[in-house]
Short mmCIF file of C-alpha atoms and ligand atoms in Angstrom, two decimals:
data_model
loop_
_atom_site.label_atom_id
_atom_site.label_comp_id
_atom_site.label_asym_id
_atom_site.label_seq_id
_atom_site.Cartn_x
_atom_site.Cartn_y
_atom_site.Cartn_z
CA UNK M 1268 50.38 16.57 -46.99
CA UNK M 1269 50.32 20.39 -48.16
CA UNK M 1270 46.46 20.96 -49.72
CA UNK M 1271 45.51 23.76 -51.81
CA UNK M 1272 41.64 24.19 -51.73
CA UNK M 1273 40.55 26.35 -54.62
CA UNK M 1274 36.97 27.73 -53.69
CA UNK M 1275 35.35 28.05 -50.31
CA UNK M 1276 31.70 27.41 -50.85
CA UNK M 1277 29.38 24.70 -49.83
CA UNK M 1278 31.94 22.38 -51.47
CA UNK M 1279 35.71 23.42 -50.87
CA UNK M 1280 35.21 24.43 -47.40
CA UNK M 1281 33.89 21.12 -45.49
CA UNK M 1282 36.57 19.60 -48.01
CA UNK M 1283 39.32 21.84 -46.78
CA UNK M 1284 38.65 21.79 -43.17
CA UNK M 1285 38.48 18.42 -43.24
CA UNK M 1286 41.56 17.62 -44.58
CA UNK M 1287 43.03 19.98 -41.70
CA UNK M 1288 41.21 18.09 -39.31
CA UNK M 1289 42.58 14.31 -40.37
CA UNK M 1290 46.56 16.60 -39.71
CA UNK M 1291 46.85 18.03 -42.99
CA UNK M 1292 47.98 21.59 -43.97
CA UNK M 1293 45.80 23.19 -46.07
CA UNK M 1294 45.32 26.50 -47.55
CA UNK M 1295 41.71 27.62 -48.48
CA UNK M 1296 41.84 30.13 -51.54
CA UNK M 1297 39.25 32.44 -52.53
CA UNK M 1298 38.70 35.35 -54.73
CA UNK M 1299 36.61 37.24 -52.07
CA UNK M 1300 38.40 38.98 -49.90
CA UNK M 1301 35.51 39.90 -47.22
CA UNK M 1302 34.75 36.28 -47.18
CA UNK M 1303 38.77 35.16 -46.81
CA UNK M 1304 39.22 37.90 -43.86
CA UNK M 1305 35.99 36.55 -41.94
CA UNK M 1306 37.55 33.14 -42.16
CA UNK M 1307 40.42 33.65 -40.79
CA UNK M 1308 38.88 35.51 -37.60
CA UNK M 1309 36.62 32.11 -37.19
CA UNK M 1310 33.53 33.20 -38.97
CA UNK M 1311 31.88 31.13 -41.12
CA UNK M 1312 29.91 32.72 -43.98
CA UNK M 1313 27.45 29.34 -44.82
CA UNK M 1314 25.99 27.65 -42.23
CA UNK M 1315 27.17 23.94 -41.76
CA UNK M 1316 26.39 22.06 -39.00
CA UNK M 1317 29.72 21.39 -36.69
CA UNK M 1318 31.81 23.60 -39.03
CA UNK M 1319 32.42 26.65 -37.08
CA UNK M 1320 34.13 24.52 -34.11
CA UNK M 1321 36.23 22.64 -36.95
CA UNK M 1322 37.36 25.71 -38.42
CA UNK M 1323 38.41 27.53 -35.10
CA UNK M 1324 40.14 24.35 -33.74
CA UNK M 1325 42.10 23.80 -36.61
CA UNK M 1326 42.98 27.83 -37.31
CA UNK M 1327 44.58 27.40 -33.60
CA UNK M 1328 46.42 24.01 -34.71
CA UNK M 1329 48.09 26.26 -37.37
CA UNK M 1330 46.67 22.97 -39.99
CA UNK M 1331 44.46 25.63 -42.03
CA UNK M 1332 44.60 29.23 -43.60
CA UNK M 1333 43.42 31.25 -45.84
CA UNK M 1334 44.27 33.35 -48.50
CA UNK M 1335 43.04 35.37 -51.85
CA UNK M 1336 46.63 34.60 -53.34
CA UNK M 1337 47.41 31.55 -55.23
CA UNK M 1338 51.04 31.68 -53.70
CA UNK M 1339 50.71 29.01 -51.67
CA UNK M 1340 50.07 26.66 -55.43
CA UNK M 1341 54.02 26.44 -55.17
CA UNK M 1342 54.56 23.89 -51.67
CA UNK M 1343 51.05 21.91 -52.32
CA UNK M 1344 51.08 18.20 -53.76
CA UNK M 1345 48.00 18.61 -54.54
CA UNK M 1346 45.64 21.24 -55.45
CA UNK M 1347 41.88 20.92 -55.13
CA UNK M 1348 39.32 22.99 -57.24
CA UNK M 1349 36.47 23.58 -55.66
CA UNK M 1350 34.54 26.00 -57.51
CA UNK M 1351 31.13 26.68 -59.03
CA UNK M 1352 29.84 25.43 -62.03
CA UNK M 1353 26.66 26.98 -62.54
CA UNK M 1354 23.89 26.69 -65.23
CA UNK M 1355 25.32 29.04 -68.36
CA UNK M 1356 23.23 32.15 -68.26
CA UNK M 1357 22.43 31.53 -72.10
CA UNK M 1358 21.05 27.50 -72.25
CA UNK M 1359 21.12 24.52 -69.68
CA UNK M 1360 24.51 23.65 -70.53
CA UNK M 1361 27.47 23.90 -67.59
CA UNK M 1362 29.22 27.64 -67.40
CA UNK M 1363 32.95 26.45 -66.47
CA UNK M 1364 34.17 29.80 -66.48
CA UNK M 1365 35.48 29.58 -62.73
CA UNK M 1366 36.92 26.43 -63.42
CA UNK M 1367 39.16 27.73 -66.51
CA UNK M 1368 39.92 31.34 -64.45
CA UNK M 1369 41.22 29.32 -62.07
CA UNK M 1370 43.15 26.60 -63.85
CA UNK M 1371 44.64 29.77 -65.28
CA UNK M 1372 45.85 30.82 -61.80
CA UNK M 1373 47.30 27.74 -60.92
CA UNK M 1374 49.11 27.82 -64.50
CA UNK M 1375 51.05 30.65 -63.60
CA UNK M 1376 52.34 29.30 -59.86
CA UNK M 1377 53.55 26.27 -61.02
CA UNK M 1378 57.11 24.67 -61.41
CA UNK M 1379 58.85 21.81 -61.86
CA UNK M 1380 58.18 19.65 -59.28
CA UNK M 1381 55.31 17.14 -59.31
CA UNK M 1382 51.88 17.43 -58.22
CA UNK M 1383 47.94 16.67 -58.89
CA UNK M 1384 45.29 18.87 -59.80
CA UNK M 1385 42.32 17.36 -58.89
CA UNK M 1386 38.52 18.25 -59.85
CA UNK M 1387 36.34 18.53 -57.45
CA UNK M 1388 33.21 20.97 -59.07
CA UNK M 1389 30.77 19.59 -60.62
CA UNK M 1390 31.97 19.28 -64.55
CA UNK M 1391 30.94 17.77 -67.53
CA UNK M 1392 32.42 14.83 -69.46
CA UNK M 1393 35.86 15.44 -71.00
CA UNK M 1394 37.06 18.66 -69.16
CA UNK M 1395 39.71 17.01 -67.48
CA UNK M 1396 41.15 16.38 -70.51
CA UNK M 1397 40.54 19.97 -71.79
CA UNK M 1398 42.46 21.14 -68.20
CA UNK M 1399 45.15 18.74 -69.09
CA UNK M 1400 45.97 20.16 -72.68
CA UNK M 1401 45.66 23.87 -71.42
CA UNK M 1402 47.99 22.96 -68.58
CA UNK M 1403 50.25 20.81 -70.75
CA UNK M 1404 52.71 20.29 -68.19
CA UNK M 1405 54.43 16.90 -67.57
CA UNK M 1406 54.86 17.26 -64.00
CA UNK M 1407 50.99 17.79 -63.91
CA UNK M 1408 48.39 15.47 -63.36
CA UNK M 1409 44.69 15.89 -63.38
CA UNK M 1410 42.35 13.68 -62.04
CA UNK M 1411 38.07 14.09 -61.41
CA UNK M 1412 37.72 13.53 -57.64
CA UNK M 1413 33.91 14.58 -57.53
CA UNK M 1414 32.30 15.16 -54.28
CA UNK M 1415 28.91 13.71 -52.90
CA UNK M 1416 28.86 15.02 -49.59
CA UNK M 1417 25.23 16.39 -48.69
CA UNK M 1418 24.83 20.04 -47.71
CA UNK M 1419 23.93 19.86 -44.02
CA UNK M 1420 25.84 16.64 -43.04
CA UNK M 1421 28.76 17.90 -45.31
CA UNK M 1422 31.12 16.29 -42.43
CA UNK M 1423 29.56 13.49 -41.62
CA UNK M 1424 29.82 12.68 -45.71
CA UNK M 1425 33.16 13.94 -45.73
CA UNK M 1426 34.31 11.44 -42.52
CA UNK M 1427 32.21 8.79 -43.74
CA UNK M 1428 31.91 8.62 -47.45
CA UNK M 1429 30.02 5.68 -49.02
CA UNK M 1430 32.67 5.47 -51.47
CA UNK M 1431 35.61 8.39 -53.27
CA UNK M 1432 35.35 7.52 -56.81
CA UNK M 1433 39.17 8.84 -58.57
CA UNK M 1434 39.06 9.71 -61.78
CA UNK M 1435 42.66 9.13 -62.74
CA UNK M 1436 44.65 8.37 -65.97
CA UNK M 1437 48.28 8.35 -63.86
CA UNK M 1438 49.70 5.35 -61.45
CA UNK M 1439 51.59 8.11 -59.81
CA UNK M 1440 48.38 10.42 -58.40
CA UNK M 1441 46.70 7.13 -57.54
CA UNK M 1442 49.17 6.55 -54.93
CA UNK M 1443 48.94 9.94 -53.65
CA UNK M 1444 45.23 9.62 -53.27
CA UNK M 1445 45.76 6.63 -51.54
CA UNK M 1446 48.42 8.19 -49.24
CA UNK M 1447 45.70 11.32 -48.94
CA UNK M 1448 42.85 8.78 -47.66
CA UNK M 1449 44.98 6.41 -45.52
CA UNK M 1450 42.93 6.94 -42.92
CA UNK M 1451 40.05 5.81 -44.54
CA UNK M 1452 38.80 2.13 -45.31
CA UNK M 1453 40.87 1.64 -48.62
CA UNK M 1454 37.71 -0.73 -49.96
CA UNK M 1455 35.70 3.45 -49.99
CA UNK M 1456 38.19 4.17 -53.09
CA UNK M 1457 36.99 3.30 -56.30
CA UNK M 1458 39.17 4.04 -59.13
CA UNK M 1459 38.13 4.47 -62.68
CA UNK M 1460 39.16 6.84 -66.01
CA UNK M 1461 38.79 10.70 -65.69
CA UNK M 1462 35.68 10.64 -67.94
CA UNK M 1463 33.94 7.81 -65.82
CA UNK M 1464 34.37 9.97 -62.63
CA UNK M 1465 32.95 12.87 -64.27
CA UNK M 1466 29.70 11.22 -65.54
CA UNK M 1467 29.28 9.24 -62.18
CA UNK M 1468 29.07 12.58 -60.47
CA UNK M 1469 26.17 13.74 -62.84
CA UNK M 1470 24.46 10.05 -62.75
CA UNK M 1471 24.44 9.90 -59.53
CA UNK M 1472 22.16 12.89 -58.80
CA UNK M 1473 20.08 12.85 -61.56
CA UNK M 1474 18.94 8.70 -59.97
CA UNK M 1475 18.41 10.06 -56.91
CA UNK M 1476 16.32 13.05 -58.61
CA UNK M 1477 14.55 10.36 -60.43
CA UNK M 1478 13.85 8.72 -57.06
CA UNK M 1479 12.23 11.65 -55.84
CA UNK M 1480 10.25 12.02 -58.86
CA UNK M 1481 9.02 8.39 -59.12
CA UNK M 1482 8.03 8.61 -54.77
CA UNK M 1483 6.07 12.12 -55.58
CA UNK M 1484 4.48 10.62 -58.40
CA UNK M 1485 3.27 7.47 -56.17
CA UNK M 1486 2.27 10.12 -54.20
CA UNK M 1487 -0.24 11.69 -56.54
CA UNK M 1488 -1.72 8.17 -56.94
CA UNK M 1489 -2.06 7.41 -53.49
CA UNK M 1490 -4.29 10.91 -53.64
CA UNK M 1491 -6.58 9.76 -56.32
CA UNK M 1492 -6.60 6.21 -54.44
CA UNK M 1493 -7.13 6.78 -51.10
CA UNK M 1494 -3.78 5.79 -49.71
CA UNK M 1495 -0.90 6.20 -47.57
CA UNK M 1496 2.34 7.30 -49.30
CA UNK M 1497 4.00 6.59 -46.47
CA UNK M 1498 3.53 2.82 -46.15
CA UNK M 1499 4.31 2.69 -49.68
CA UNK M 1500 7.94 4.57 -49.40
CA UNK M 1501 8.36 1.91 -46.13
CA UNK M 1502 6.82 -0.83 -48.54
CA UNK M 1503 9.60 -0.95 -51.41
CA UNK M 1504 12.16 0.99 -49.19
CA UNK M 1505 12.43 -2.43 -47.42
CA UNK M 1506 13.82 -4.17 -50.62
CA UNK M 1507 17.48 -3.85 -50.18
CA UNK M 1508 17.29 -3.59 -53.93
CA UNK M 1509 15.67 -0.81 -54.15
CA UNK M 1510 16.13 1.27 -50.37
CA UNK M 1511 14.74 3.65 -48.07
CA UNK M 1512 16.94 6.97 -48.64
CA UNK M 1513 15.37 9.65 -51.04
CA UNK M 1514 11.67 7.99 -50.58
CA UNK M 1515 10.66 10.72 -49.20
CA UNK M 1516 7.62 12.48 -50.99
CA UNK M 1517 7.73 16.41 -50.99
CA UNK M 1518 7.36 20.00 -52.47
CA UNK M 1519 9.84 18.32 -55.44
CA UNK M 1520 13.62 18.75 -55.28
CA UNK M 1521 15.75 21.77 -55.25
CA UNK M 1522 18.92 23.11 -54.05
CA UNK M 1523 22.05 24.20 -56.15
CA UNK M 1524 22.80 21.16 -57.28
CA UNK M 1525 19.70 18.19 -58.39
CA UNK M 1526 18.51 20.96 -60.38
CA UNK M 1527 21.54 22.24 -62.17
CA UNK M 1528 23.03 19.02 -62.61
CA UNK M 1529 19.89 17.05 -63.77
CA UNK M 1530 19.51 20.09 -66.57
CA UNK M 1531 23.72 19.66 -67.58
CA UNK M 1532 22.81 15.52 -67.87
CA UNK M 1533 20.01 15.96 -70.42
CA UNK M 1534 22.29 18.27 -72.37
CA UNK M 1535 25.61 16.31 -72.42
CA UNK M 1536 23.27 13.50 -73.46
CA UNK M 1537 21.90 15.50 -76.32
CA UNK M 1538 25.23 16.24 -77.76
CA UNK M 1539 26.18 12.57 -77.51
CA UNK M 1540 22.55 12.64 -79.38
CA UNK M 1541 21.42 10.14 -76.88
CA UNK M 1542 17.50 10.57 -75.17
CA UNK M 1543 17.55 10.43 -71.78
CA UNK M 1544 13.90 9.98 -71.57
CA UNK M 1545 13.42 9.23 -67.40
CA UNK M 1546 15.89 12.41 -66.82
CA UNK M 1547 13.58 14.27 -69.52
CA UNK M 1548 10.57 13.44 -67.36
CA UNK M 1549 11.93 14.01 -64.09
CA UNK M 1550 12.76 17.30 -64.93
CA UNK M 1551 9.63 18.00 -66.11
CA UNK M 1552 7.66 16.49 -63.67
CA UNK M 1553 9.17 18.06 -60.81
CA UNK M 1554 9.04 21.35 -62.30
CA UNK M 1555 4.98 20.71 -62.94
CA UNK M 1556 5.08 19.82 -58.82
CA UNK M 1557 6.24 23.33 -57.72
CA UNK M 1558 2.96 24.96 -60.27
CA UNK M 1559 0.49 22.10 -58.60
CA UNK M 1560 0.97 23.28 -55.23
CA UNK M 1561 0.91 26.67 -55.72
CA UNK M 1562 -1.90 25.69 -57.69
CA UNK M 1563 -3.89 23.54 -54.79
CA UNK M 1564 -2.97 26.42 -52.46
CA UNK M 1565 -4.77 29.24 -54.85
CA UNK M 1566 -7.50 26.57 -55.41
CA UNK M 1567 -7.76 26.58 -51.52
CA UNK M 1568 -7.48 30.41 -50.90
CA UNK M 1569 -9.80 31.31 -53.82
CA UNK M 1570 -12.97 31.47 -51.88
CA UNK M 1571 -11.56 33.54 -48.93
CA UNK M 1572 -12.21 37.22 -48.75
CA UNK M 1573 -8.04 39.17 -48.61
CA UNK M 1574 -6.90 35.79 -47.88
CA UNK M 1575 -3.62 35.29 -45.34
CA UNK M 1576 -1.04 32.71 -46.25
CA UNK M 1577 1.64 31.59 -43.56
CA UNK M 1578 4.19 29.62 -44.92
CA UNK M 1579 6.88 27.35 -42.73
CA UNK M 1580 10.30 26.78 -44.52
CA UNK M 1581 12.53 28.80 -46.96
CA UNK M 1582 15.47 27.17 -47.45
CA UNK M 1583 15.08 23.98 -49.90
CA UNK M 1584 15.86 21.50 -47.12
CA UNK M 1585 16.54 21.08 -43.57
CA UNK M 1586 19.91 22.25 -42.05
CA UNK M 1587 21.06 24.57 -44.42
CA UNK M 1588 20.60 28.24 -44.85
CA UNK M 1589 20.36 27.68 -48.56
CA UNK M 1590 17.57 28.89 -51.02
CA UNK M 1591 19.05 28.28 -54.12
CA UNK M 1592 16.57 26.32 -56.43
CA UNK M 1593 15.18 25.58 -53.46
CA UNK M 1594 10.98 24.57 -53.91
CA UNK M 1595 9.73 26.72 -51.23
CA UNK M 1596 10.73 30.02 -53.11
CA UNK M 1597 9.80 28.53 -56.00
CA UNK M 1598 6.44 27.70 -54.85
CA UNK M 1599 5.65 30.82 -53.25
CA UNK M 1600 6.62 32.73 -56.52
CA UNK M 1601 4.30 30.70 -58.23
CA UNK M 1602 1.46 31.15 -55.60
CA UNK M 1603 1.99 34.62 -56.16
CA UNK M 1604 1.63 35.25 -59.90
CA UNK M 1605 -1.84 32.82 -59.15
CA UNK M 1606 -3.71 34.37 -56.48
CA UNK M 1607 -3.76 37.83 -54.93
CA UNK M 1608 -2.66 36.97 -50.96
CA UNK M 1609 -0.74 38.19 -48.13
CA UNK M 1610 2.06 36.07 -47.53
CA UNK M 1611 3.94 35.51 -44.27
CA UNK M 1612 7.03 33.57 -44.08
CA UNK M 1613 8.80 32.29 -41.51
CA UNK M 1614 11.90 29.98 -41.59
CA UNK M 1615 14.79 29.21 -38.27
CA UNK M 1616 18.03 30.08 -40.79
CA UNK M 1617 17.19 31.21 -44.16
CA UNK M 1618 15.52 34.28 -43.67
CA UNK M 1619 18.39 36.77 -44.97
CA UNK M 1620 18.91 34.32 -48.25
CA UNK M 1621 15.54 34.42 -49.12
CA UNK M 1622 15.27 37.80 -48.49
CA UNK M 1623 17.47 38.66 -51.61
CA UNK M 1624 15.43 36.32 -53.70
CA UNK M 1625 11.76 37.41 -52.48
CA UNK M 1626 12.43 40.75 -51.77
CA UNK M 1627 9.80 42.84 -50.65
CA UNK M 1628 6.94 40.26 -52.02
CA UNK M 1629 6.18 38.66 -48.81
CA UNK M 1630 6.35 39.53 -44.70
CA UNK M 1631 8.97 37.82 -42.83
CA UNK M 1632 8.93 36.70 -39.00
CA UNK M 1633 11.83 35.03 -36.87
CA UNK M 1634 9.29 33.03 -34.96
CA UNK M 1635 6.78 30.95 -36.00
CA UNK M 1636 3.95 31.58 -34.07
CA UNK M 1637 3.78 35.23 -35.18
CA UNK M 1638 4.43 34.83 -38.52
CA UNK M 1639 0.46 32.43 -38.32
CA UNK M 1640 -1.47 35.88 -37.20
CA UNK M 1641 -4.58 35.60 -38.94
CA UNK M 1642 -3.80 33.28 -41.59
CA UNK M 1643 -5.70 31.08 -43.31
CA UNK M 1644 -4.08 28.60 -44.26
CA UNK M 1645 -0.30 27.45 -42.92
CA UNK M 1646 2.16 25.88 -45.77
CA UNK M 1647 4.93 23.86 -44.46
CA UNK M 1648 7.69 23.68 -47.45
CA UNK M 1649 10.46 22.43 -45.32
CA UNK M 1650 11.50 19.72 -43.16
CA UNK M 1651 12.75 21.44 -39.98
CA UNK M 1652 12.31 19.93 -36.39
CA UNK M 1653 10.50 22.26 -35.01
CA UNK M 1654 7.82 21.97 -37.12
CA UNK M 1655 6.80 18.02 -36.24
CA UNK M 1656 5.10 19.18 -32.74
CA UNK M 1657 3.29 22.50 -33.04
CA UNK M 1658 1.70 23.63 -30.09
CA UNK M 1659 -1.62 23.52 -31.69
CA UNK M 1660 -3.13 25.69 -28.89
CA UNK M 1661 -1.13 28.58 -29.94
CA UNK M 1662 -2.11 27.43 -33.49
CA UNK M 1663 -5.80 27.56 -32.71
CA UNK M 1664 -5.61 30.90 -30.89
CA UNK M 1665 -3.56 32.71 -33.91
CA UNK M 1666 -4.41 31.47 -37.09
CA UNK M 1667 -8.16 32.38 -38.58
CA UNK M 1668 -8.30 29.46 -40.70
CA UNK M 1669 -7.80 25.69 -39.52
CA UNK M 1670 -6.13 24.31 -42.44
CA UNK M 1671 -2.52 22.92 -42.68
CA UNK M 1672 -1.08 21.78 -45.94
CA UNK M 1673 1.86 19.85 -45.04
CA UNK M 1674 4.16 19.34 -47.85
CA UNK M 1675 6.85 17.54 -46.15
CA UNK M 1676 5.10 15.10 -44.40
CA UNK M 1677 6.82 16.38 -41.28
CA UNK M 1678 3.93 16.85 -38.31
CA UNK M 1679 3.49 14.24 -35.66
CA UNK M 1680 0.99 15.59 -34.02
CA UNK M 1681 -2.84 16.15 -34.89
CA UNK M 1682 -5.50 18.03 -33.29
CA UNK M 1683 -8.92 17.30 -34.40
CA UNK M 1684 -9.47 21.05 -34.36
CA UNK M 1685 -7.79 21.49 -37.55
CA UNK M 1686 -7.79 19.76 -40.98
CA UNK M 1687 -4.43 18.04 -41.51
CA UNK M 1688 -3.62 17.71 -45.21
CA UNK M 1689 -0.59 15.53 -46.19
CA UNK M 1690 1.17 14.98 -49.23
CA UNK M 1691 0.32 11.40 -50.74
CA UNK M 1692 -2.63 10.92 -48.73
CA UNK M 1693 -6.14 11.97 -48.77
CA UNK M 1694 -6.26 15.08 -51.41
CA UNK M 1695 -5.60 18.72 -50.85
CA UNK M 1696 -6.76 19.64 -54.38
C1 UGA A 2225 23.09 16.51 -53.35
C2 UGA A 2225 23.55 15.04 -53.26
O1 UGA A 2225 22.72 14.32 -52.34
C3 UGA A 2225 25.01 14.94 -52.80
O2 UGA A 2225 25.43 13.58 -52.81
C4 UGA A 2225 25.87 15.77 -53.77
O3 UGA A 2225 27.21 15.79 -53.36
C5 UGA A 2225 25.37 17.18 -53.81
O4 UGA A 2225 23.99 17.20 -54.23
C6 UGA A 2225 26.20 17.96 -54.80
O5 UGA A 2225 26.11 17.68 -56.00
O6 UGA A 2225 27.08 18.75 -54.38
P1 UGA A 2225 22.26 18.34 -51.59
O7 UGA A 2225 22.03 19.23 -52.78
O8 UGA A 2225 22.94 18.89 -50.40
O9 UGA A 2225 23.12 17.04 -52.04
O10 UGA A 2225 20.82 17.87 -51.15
P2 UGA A 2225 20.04 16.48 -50.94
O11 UGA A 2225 20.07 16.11 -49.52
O12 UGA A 2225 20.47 15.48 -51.91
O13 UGA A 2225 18.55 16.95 -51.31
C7 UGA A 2225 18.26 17.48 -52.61
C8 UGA A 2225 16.78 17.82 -52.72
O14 UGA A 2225 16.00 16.62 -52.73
C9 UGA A 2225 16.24 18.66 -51.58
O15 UGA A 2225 15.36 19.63 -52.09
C10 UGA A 2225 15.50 17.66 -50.71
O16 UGA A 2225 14.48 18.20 -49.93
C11 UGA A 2225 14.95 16.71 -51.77
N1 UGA A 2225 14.62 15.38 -51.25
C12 UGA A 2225 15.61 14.55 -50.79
C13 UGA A 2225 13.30 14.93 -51.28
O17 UGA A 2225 12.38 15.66 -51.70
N2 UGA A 2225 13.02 13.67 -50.82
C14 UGA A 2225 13.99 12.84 -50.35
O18 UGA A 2225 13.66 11.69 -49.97
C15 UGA A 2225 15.31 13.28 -50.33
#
């Protein structure tokens, strides 16, 4: 099948080079040109686990190129945008600005022969509809084919979906997705109205964000009460009713997506003039999280003469170079305007993204150890390997202080040298 990917982000990338890899021929479009060029030479400019090996294999199978042209609209059956969909820059509603600039594009290559658009980005209830009347071509259909692959294991998601919900109004682009994902188990493919698909999208990560908020707020009790968070996530995790994914208690979620898309819920709601009162307090709650541990860490610091901070983790989860909404920036801007510290940062990939965020505010280090010189107190914000054994030698021999407030639950080890503090049990504050 000829592919058009619109958008090579986080998104449209995995998506694109994973339809090359299942024999497809796809072309990956893109409005920047520095990022197209790199592409096609093999370099990838996000990091993705197993993407770079993808993406050369299939450049040398001829089954993937790329372009800043929308040329290639003319020989695809099906064109998939892929674009961003950020937070508008005036309220919490959904800017779909790159969506419409590029429906526009694909307006002007088309013809008369047949073929789906289909939505991948992130968008808000009714736009397919709005794409279909601005299109308002026969041989045209649009259909919501949202995406819920993770960033991180983007291929694993994309290889081995849970389920591809089709938003589709048309008999005819139904059987082309079918013929698209043959390969797949046909029982993955769930298909339901355009609309539907849009809001599943949407209610999908806002439950899981609410899942995070509910096991961080167990957490805070299991503070006051003296017990383990961790046997309670393992406790109702075990009820296939309930689960074990997204039990995990943390610094509160982030990334370019929980956050934006919780935010775009509670506002479609609103103009439906419904109250979407456990989105309402998720939101909330998890932006309170970010303040109390900047808070506890001030609270900690505030005794301690030109105190040192060392921090472990930039990017707002592990295996991703990302920073975008992601807690550990947001913490450590808030444990700035709190307390006058030093802070040292170190993280294994997100160092340059942070960078353009944090600026000049903070030191950074590409290896741990160094970056704990003299500090009193070591932060761990995010989930990496190589922060569950520490050699605590090194630790004890480099930092001043022998504190550790871990935020992600993440270290195995102990050392009764230091003071272990661990969210959701026993109480940092
Ligand atoms: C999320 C969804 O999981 C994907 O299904 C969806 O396709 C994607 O958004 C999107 O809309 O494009 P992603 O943003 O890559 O994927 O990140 P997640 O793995 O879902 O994690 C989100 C945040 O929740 C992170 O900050 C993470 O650390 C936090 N988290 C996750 C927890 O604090 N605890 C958990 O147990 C799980």
């Amino acid at each position: 099948m000829n592919i058009v990917i619109i958008g090579t982000g986080y998104v449209g990338l995995p998506v694109g080079i994973g339809f090359a890899e299942l024999g497809n021929k796809v072309v990956c479009v893109d409005v920047d040109e520095i990022k197209i060029n790199n592409l096609r030479n093999g370099k990838l400019t996000i990091y993705e686990n197993g993407l770079k090996e993808l993406l050369v294999k299939n450049l040398s199978k001829n089954n993937i190129c790329f372009d800043i042209s929308y040329d290639s609209i003319k020989n695809a059956d099906i064109v998939i945008v892929a674009v961003g969909t950020p937070q508008s820059d005036i309220d919490n509603s959904v800017d779909l600005n790159f969506i419409y600039s590029s429906i526009k594009e694909i307006a002007k290559k088309l013809d008369n022969s047949y073929k789906v658009i289909a939505i991948k980005s992130t968008v808000p209830i009714g736009t397919c509809d709005k794409i279909e009347s601005l299109l308002n071509n026969e041989n045209i259909d649009v259909i919501s084919l949202p995406e819920f692959l993770r960033e991180g294991y983007a291929l694993e998601d994309f290889f081995s979906p849970d389920r591809i919900v089709v938003g589709s109004n048309s008999k005819k682009a139904n059987d082309l997705i079918m013929e698209l994902y043959s390969s797949f188990n046909k029982d993955k493919l769930l298909f339901v109205d355009r609309k539907s698909a849009e809001l599943i999208k949407y209610a999908s990560n806002s439950f899981l964000a609410m899942k995070i908020h509910f096991i961080n707020e167990m957490a805070n009790l299991c503070e006051k009460a003296n017990l383990n968070i961790d046997d309670i996530s393992k406790g109702i995790g075990l009820d296939s009713r309930i689960g074990a994914k997204f039990l995990n208690p943390g610094p509160g979620y982030g990334g370019s997506c929980f956050p934006k898309d919780t935010l775009a819920l509670q506002t479609i709601a609103k103009n439906y003039g419904v109250n979407l009162s456990l989105l309402n307090a998720t939101i909330d709650g998890n932006n309170r999280r970010f303040i109390d541990i900047a808070n506890n860490v001030c609270n900690f610091v505030k005794h301690i003469k030109s105190p040192t901070l060392a921090i472990y983790g930039l990017s707002f989860k592990k295996g991703t170079d990302d920073c975008r909404y992601s807690p550990s920036i947001n913490i450590i801007l808030n444990i700035l305007k709190a307390c006058d510290l030093i802070v040292k940062v170190y993280d294994p990939l997100a160092i340059d993204n942070a960078k353009k965020i944090l600026g000049d505010k903070v030191l950074y280090f590409n290896d741990k150890y160094s970056c704990l010189k003299d500090s009193d107190l070591l932060v761990i914000l995010t989930e990496w390997e190589e922060f569950k054994y520490l050699d605590f030698d090194i630790l004890y021999n480099n930092m001043k202080g022998r504190t550790i407030y871990d935020c992600r639950n993440i270290l195995c080890t102990t050392d009764s040298r230091f003071n272990i503090f661990k969210v959701g049990s026993g109480s940092f504050s």
